[in-house]
mmCIF file of C-alpha atoms and ligand atoms in Angstrom:
data_model
loop_
_atom_site.group_PDB
_atom_site.id
_atom_site.type_symbol
_atom_site.label_atom_id
_atom_site.label_comp_id
_atom_site.label_asym_id
_atom_site.label_seq_id
_atom_site.Cartn_x
_atom_site.Cartn_y
_atom_site.Cartn_z
ATOM 1 C CA MET A 680 169.858 118.473 73.498
ATOM 2 C CA MET A 681 171.134 115.859 71.033
ATOM 3 C CA GLY A 682 173.753 114.588 73.457
ATOM 4 C CA GLY A 683 174.003 110.983 74.535
ATOM 5 C CA TYR A 684 172.089 107.951 73.512
ATOM 6 C CA MET A 685 169.416 108.142 76.229
ATOM 7 C CA ASP A 686 169.308 111.942 76.183
ATOM 8 C CA ASP A 687 167.662 111.741 72.772
ATOM 9 C CA ILE A 688 165.040 109.317 74.020
ATOM 10 C CA GLN A 689 164.349 111.557 77.005
ATOM 11 C CA PHE A 690 164.041 114.524 74.662
ATOM 12 C CA VAL A 691 161.375 112.662 72.652
ATOM 13 C CA HIS A 692 159.651 111.552 75.867
ATOM 14 C CA LYS A 693 159.393 115.183 76.950
ATOM 15 C CA TYR A 694 158.231 116.329 73.512
ATOM 16 C CA LEU A 695 155.410 113.782 73.521
ATOM 17 C CA GLY A 696 154.515 114.731 77.096
ATOM 18 C CA ASP A 697 154.275 118.408 76.162
ATOM 19 C CA VAL A 698 151.418 117.745 73.721
ATOM 20 C CA THR A 699 149.131 120.105 75.636
ATOM 21 C CA ILE A 700 151.441 123.064 74.933
ATOM 22 C CA PRO A 701 150.215 124.115 71.492
ATOM 23 C CA GLU A 702 153.168 126.366 70.601
ATOM 24 C CA ASN A 703 155.468 123.335 70.953
ATOM 25 C CA ARG A 704 153.749 121.396 68.221
ATOM 26 C CA ASN A 705 154.496 122.238 64.631
ATOM 27 C CA ALA A 706 155.675 120.444 61.504
ATOM 28 C CA ASP A 707 159.299 121.563 61.967
ATOM 29 C CA ASN A 708 159.588 120.217 65.510
ATOM 30 C CA ASP A 709 157.758 117.036 64.480
ATOM 31 C CA ALA A 710 160.228 116.513 61.649
ATOM 32 C CA ILE A 711 163.158 116.803 64.097
ATOM 33 C CA VAL A 712 161.582 114.196 66.385
ATOM 34 C CA ILE A 713 160.695 111.824 63.528
ATOM 35 C CA ASP A 714 164.222 112.078 62.145
ATOM 36 C CA LEU A 715 165.762 111.520 65.564
ATOM 37 C CA LEU A 716 163.628 108.416 66.151
ATOM 38 C CA LYS A 717 164.548 107.032 62.743
ATOM 39 C CA LYS A 718 168.282 107.384 63.498
ATOM 40 C CA LYS A 719 167.892 105.896 66.986
ATOM 41 C CA LYS A 720 165.999 102.962 65.540
ATOM 42 C CA VAL A 721 168.790 102.184 63.061
ATOM 43 C CA GLU A 722 171.266 102.230 65.974
ATOM 44 C CA ALA A 723 169.017 100.028 68.130
ATOM 45 C CA VAL A 724 168.589 97.477 65.325
ATOM 46 C CA GLN A 725 172.346 97.419 64.689
ATOM 47 C CA LYS A 726 172.901 96.603 68.359
ATOM 48 C CA ASN A 727 169.974 94.150 68.189
ATOM 49 C CA ASP A 728 168.341 96.034 71.068
ATOM 50 C CA GLN A 729 164.787 94.835 70.306
ATOM 51 C CA GLU A 730 163.293 96.452 73.424
ATOM 52 C CA LEU A 731 164.564 99.896 72.466
ATOM 53 C CA ALA A 732 163.523 99.419 68.820
ATOM 54 C CA LYS A 733 160.019 98.576 70.041
ATOM 55 C CA GLN A 734 159.982 101.583 72.376
ATOM 56 C CA ILE A 735 160.919 103.798 69.421
ATOM 57 C CA TRP A 736 158.107 102.266 67.351
ATOM 58 C CA CYS A 737 155.721 103.126 70.217
ATOM 59 C CA TYR A 738 156.960 106.733 70.298
ATOM 60 C CA GLU A 739 156.503 107.057 66.538
ATOM 61 C CA HIS A 740 152.924 105.876 66.863
ATOM 62 C CA ILE A 741 152.152 107.988 69.914
ATOM 63 C CA LEU A 742 153.277 111.050 67.957
ATOM 64 C CA GLU A 743 150.994 110.059 65.088
ATOM 65 C CA ILE A 744 148.027 109.392 67.387
ATOM 66 C CA GLN A 745 148.478 112.758 69.110
ATOM 67 C CA ASN A 746 148.815 114.622 65.820
ATOM 68 C CA ASN A 747 145.813 112.924 64.210
ATOM 69 C CA TYR A 748 143.735 113.702 67.283
ATOM 70 C CA LEU A 749 144.838 117.351 67.222
ATOM 71 C CA SER A 750 144.066 117.569 63.487
ATOM 72 C CA ALA A 751 140.654 115.938 63.972
ATOM 73 C CA PHE A 752 139.849 118.524 66.641
ATOM 74 C CA GLN A 753 140.848 121.354 64.296
ATOM 75 C CA LYS A 754 138.874 119.871 61.362
ATOM 76 C CA MET A 755 135.749 119.739 63.532
ATOM 77 C CA LYS A 756 136.349 123.364 64.552
ATOM 78 C CA ASP A 757 136.566 124.192 60.827
ATOM 79 C CA GLY A 758 133.337 122.312 60.066
ATOM 80 C CA LEU A 759 135.135 119.585 58.069
ATOM 81 C CA TYR A 760 133.320 116.777 59.840
ATOM 82 C CA TYR A 761 133.953 113.866 57.482
ATOM 83 C CA ASP A 762 137.687 114.714 57.319
ATOM 84 C CA ALA A 763 137.749 114.689 61.122
ATOM 85 C CA TRP A 764 135.904 111.353 61.150
ATOM 86 C CA VAL A 765 138.587 109.768 58.962
ATOM 87 C CA LEU A 766 141.287 111.006 61.354
ATOM 88 C CA LEU A 767 139.390 109.681 64.385
ATOM 89 C CA GLU A 768 139.180 106.286 62.686
ATOM 90 C CA ARG A 769 142.939 106.455 62.099
ATOM 91 C CA VAL A 770 143.413 107.233 65.816
ATOM 92 C CA GLU A 771 141.239 104.244 66.767
ATOM 93 C CA ILE A 772 143.242 101.848 64.562
ATOM 94 C CA ASP A 773 146.610 103.162 65.798
ATOM 95 C CA LEU A 774 145.497 102.935 69.443
ATOM 96 C CA HIS A 775 144.455 99.343 68.795
ATOM 97 C CA ASN A 776 147.889 98.557 67.301
ATOM 98 C CA LEU A 777 149.729 100.353 70.109
ATOM 99 C CA GLU A 778 147.823 98.759 72.985
ATOM 100 C CA PRO A 779 149.673 95.384 73.214
ATOM 101 C CA HIS A 780 153.099 97.073 73.161
ATOM 102 C CA PHE A 781 152.712 100.177 75.252
ATOM 103 C CA ARG A 782 152.111 99.797 78.981
ATOM 104 C CA GLN A 783 151.607 102.931 80.985
ATOM 105 C CA GLU A 784 152.671 103.086 84.601
ATOM 106 C CA TYR A 785 149.623 102.732 86.807
ATOM 107 C CA LYS A 786 147.149 105.485 86.142
ATOM 108 C CA SER A 787 149.546 108.136 84.879
ATOM 109 C CA ASP A 788 148.840 109.231 81.348
ATOM 110 C CA PRO A 789 152.070 110.999 80.350
ATOM 111 C CA PHE A 790 151.211 111.275 76.637
ATOM 112 C CA LEU A 791 147.444 111.752 77.057
ATOM 113 C CA ILE A 792 146.814 108.405 75.349
ATOM 114 C CA ASN A 793 143.962 107.481 77.691
ATOM 115 C CA PHE A 794 142.489 110.938 77.287
ATOM 116 C CA ILE A 795 142.643 110.656 73.499
ATOM 117 C CA GLU A 796 141.089 107.187 73.538
ATOM 118 C CA LYS A 797 138.166 108.243 75.706
ATOM 119 C CA HIS A 798 137.472 111.511 73.917
ATOM 120 C CA SER A 799 137.872 110.278 70.351
ATOM 121 C CA LYS A 800 135.340 107.512 71.146
ATOM 122 C CA GLN A 801 132.987 110.166 72.496
ATOM 123 C CA PHE A 802 133.316 112.227 69.331
ATOM 124 C CA GLN A 803 132.609 109.126 67.243
ATOM 125 C CA SER A 804 129.533 108.382 69.367
ATOM 126 C CA ILE A 805 127.908 111.737 68.572
ATOM 127 C CA TYR A 806 128.437 111.528 64.806
ATOM 128 C CA PRO A 807 125.291 111.041 62.749
ATOM 129 C CA TYR A 808 126.770 108.172 60.691
ATOM 130 C CA LYS A 809 124.906 104.932 61.322
ATOM 131 C CA LEU A 810 125.505 102.825 58.202
ATOM 132 C CA PHE A 811 128.627 102.054 56.186
ATOM 133 C CA PHE A 812 129.670 100.270 53.033
ATOM 134 C CA SER A 813 131.483 97.088 53.833
ATOM 135 C CA PRO A 814 133.216 95.065 51.142
ATOM 136 C CA ALA A 815 133.446 91.295 51.498
ATOM 137 C CA TYR A 816 136.373 89.813 49.640
ATOM 138 C CA LEU A 817 138.386 86.706 49.221
ATOM 139 C CA GLN A 818 142.061 87.089 50.100
ATOM 140 C CA LEU A 819 143.917 85.227 47.359
ATOM 141 C CA GLU A 820 147.448 86.207 48.357
ATOM 142 C CA LYS A 821 149.012 87.820 51.423
ATOM 143 C CA VAL A 822 152.595 88.951 51.958
ATOM 144 C CA CYS A 823 154.322 89.378 55.344
ATOM 145 C CA SER A 824 155.595 92.968 55.706
ATOM 146 C CA ILE A 825 158.690 91.815 57.622
ATOM 147 C CA CYS A 826 160.111 89.051 55.413
ATOM 148 C CA LYS A 827 158.099 89.829 52.223
ATOM 149 C CA ARG A 828 157.177 86.161 51.834
ATOM 150 C CA VAL A 829 153.784 84.979 50.618
ATOM 151 C CA VAL A 830 152.022 83.558 53.673
ATOM 152 C CA SER A 831 148.906 81.528 54.425
ATOM 153 C CA ILE A 832 147.538 79.447 57.298
ATOM 154 C CA TRP A 833 149.283 76.397 55.809
ATOM 155 C CA ASN A 834 152.438 78.280 54.963
ATOM 156 C CA PRO A 835 153.337 80.633 57.846
ATOM 157 C CA CYS A 836 156.605 82.586 57.827
ATOM 158 C CA GLY A 837 157.177 82.625 61.592
ATOM 159 C CA HIS A 838 156.361 86.315 62.096
ATOM 160 C CA LYS A 839 153.240 87.111 64.064
ATOM 161 C CA LYS A 840 150.808 89.759 62.848
ATOM 162 C CA GLY A 841 150.887 92.779 65.174
ATOM 163 C CA ASP A 842 154.265 91.931 66.733
ATOM 164 C CA ILE A 843 157.218 94.314 66.439
ATOM 165 C CA TYR A 844 160.390 93.137 64.691
ATOM 166 C CA ASP A 845 163.366 95.497 64.447
ATOM 167 C CA GLY A 846 161.022 98.347 65.342
ATOM 168 C CA GLU A 847 158.411 97.614 62.648
ATOM 169 C CA MET A 848 154.969 96.057 63.129
ATOM 170 C CA CYS A 849 154.222 92.888 61.188
ATOM 171 C CA VAL A 850 151.182 93.233 58.927
ATOM 172 C CA HIS A 851 149.933 90.959 56.170
ATOM 173 C CA ARG A 852 149.550 92.958 52.982
ATOM 174 C CA ILE A 853 146.885 91.579 50.690
ATOM 175 C CA THR A 854 148.413 91.410 47.240
ATOM 176 C CA LYS A 855 145.659 89.539 45.349
ATOM 177 C CA VAL A 856 142.007 89.884 46.115
ATOM 178 C CA GLU A 857 138.629 88.954 44.693
ATOM 179 C CA LEU A 858 135.764 91.247 45.599
ATOM 180 C CA LEU A 859 132.685 89.225 46.491
ATOM 181 C CA GLU A 860 130.122 91.839 47.404
ATOM 182 C CA VAL A 861 129.604 95.186 49.034
ATOM 183 C CA SER A 862 127.014 95.350 51.769
ATOM 184 C CA ILE A 863 125.644 98.099 53.959
ATOM 185 C CA VAL A 864 126.198 97.443 57.648
ATOM 186 C CA PRO A 865 126.037 99.296 60.993
ATOM 187 C CA ASN A 866 129.322 97.913 62.361
ATOM 188 C CA PRO A 867 131.979 97.683 59.655
ATOM 189 C CA VAL A 868 135.582 96.541 60.154
ATOM 190 C CA GLN A 869 136.695 100.039 59.253
ATOM 191 C CA LYS A 870 134.456 103.079 59.361
ATOM 192 C CA TYR A 871 135.813 105.196 56.493
ATOM 193 C CA SER A 872 133.119 104.185 54.014
ATOM 194 C CA VAL A 873 130.323 106.468 55.091
ATOM 195 C CA LEU A 874 127.208 106.499 52.886
ATOM 196 C CA PHE A 875 126.775 109.804 51.113
ATOM 197 C CA THR A 876 123.983 110.816 48.775
ATOM 198 C CA TYR A 877 124.923 110.857 45.112
ATOM 199 C CA GLU A 878 123.399 113.657 43.077
ATOM 200 C CA SER A 879 123.116 112.444 39.497
ATOM 201 C CA GLU A 880 122.554 115.936 38.081
ATOM 202 C CA SER A 881 125.761 117.473 39.375
ATOM 203 C CA GLU A 882 127.504 114.063 39.532
ATOM 204 C CA LYS A 883 128.655 114.900 43.026
ATOM 205 C CA HIS A 884 128.478 113.270 46.417
ATOM 206 C CA VAL A 885 126.484 115.343 48.838
ATOM 207 C CA ASP A 886 126.955 115.345 52.587
ATOM 208 C CA GLN A 887 123.360 114.980 53.740
ATOM 209 C CA TYR A 888 124.150 114.539 57.434
ATOM 210 C CA ASP A 889 123.160 116.796 60.276
ATOM 211 C CA TYR A 890 126.243 117.485 62.407
ATOM 212 C CA GLY A 891 124.367 119.621 64.962
ATOM 213 C CA ILE A 892 125.438 117.565 67.958
ATOM 214 C CA VAL A 893 129.103 117.356 66.918
ATOM 215 C CA LYS A 894 129.079 121.097 66.312
ATOM 216 C CA TYR A 895 127.578 121.681 69.726
ATOM 217 C CA ALA A 896 130.332 119.661 71.410
ATOM 218 C CA ILE A 897 133.181 121.269 69.494
ATOM 219 C CA ASP A 898 131.751 124.763 70.069
ATOM 220 C CA GLY A 899 131.731 123.990 73.781
ATOM 221 C CA LEU A 900 135.447 123.176 73.800
ATOM 222 C CA ARG A 901 138.194 125.745 73.643
ATOM 223 C CA LYS A 902 141.166 123.399 73.564
ATOM 224 C CA PRO A 903 141.754 119.815 72.386
ATOM 225 C CA PHE A 904 142.586 118.648 75.897
ATOM 226 C CA ASP A 905 139.606 120.168 77.691
ATOM 227 C CA ALA A 906 137.847 117.168 79.226
ATOM 228 C CA TRP A 907 134.170 116.486 78.584
ATOM 229 C CA GLU A 908 131.574 113.753 78.800
ATOM 230 C CA VAL A 909 128.428 112.882 76.962
ATOM 231 C CA ARG A 910 125.347 110.977 78.132
ATOM 232 C CA TRP A 911 122.552 109.590 76.019
ATOM 233 C CA MET A 912 119.154 109.155 77.632
ATOM 234 C CA ARG A 913 115.529 108.912 76.622
ATOM 235 C CA THR A 914 113.112 111.531 77.905
ATOM 236 C CA ARG A 915 109.687 112.857 76.964
ATOM 237 C CA HIS A 916 109.752 115.849 74.621
ATOM 238 C CA PRO A 917 106.647 118.134 74.406
ATOM 239 C CA HIS A 918 104.139 117.451 71.606
ATOM 240 C CA ASN A 919 104.340 120.992 70.203
ATOM 241 C CA LEU A 920 107.817 120.109 68.856
ATOM 242 C CA PHE A 921 106.127 117.550 66.605
ATOM 243 C CA SER A 922 103.307 119.692 65.187
ATOM 244 C CA HIS A 923 104.390 118.698 61.657
ATOM 245 C CA VAL A 924 103.610 115.045 62.404
ATOM 246 C CA SER A 925 100.007 113.983 61.752
ATOM 247 C CA ASN A 926 98.148 111.659 64.115
ATOM 248 C CA GLU A 927 98.136 108.965 61.419
ATOM 249 C CA ASP A 928 101.920 109.173 60.814
ATOM 250 C CA ASP A 929 104.488 106.927 62.433
ATOM 251 C CA CYS A 930 105.242 108.019 65.974
ATOM 252 C CA PRO A 931 108.374 110.254 66.142
ATOM 253 C CA CYS A 932 109.710 107.994 68.907
ATOM 254 C CA GLY A 933 110.554 105.399 66.279
ATOM 255 C CA SER A 934 108.402 102.590 67.709
ATOM 256 C CA GLY A 935 106.851 101.897 64.300
ATOM 257 C CA LYS A 936 103.346 102.433 65.699
ATOM 258 C CA LYS A 937 101.059 105.268 64.662
ATOM 259 C CA TYR A 938 101.527 108.512 66.614
ATOM 260 C CA LYS A 939 97.904 108.409 67.841
ATOM 261 C CA ASN A 940 98.364 104.858 69.138
ATOM 262 C CA CYS A 941 101.746 105.488 70.775
ATOM 263 C CA CYS A 942 103.088 108.658 72.413
ATOM 264 C CA LEU A 943 100.254 111.093 71.490
ATOM 265 C CA PRO A 944 98.040 110.058 74.426
ATOM 266 C CA ASN A 945 100.894 110.694 76.859
ATOM 267 C CA PRO A 946 100.544 114.284 78.140
ATOM 268 C CA ARG A 947 104.299 114.498 78.841
ATOM 269 C CA GLY A 948 105.171 114.124 75.191
ATOM 270 C CA VAL A 949 107.169 111.927 72.839
ATOM 271 C CA LEU A 950 109.864 109.595 74.103
ATOM 272 C CA ARG A 951 113.041 110.589 72.274
ATOM 273 C CA PRO A 952 116.783 110.243 72.654
ATOM 274 C CA HIS A 953 118.260 113.125 74.517
ATOM 275 C CA VAL A 954 121.904 113.988 74.813
ATOM 276 C CA GLU A 955 123.598 115.838 77.642
ATOM 277 C CA PHE A 956 127.121 117.171 77.755
ATOM 278 C CA LEU A 957 129.302 117.784 80.767
ATOM 279 C CA PHE A 958 132.164 120.145 80.049
ATOM 280 C CA SER A 959 135.065 120.512 82.487
ATOM 281 C CA THR A 960 135.541 124.131 81.465
ATOM 282 C CA PRO A 961 132.899 126.906 81.472
ATOM 283 C CA LEU A 962 130.810 127.038 78.299
ATOM 284 C CA PRO A 963 131.527 129.826 75.849
ATOM 285 C CA GLU A 964 128.935 132.589 76.049
ATOM 286 C CA GLY A 965 125.750 132.046 74.086
ATOM 287 C CA LEU A 966 125.910 128.260 74.112
ATOM 288 C CA PRO A 967 122.905 126.661 75.849
ATOM 289 C CA PRO A 968 123.759 123.997 78.453
ATOM 290 C CA ILE A 969 121.689 121.195 76.869
ATOM 291 C CA VAL A 970 121.126 120.144 73.297
ATOM 292 C CA TYR A 971 118.246 118.156 71.849
ATOM 293 C CA PRO A 972 118.704 116.274 68.610
ATOM 294 C CA GLU A 973 116.757 117.966 65.855
ATOM 295 C CA TYR A 974 113.343 116.584 65.034
ATOM 296 C CA LYS A 975 112.869 115.427 61.478
HETATM 297 ZN ZN1 ZN B 1274 157.414 87.054 57.807
HETATM 298 ZN ZN1 ZN B 1275 105.915 106.729 70.434
#
């Protein structure tokens, strides 16, 4: 299998295409592929074959995207929701970096990249995280990852951020920084910094989130590449679900008005978000077809 020059590339192509065959994927096989790509890249750079070096960079990143997606799926199955969230964020960033360099032929999706993009976004959309820490900082010094020179707007090095040189992507590493402030925002640049409750007694961070909807989705899926869709709507939910809310309280619909002055007079109930899943495979036994967000 490690025959000629292009045979190796075809071997990697096939390995990446076989991502849906679980018994193919393991750390040993990955290590063989990673090693092979590394060697091929050295050869490509020596021959100054920039196209091939870039193709190899794409393969390296496709492997990483696939593996992070597979791990995220497994973490959700294991109930490790924040760990899975971090991996999904990694997938999102890598897909963003890959996009300008990797063109798929027409609508074929040989490495399931489109599938992964669509479904990792869907998983993110059903997470309960709504707010994030976001640091604002002043970049005092940046270094180009390709030529290692200090760069600025006035002093560019000639390499373009995000472009591939000798099979490596140019990034600007921030080497000196001044933190200005940390704010809490709904749409941060990166979504790792989820807000967790801090318990002063035990000095521990507590995961206070309700992952009911994520759990529902992951319970409904047998395999990472089972297709599914999610739809958010607003429908009326019967008043008896809100018996713990007094007439004088804020309306559970979130309008900010009092319950008695908002949804209570409507005999059909309270207007609430409602989520529906469409699974491409039959649901496992015991799982109801529709899930309502919990009422709190
Ligand atoms: Zn440079
Ligand atoms: Zn209301």
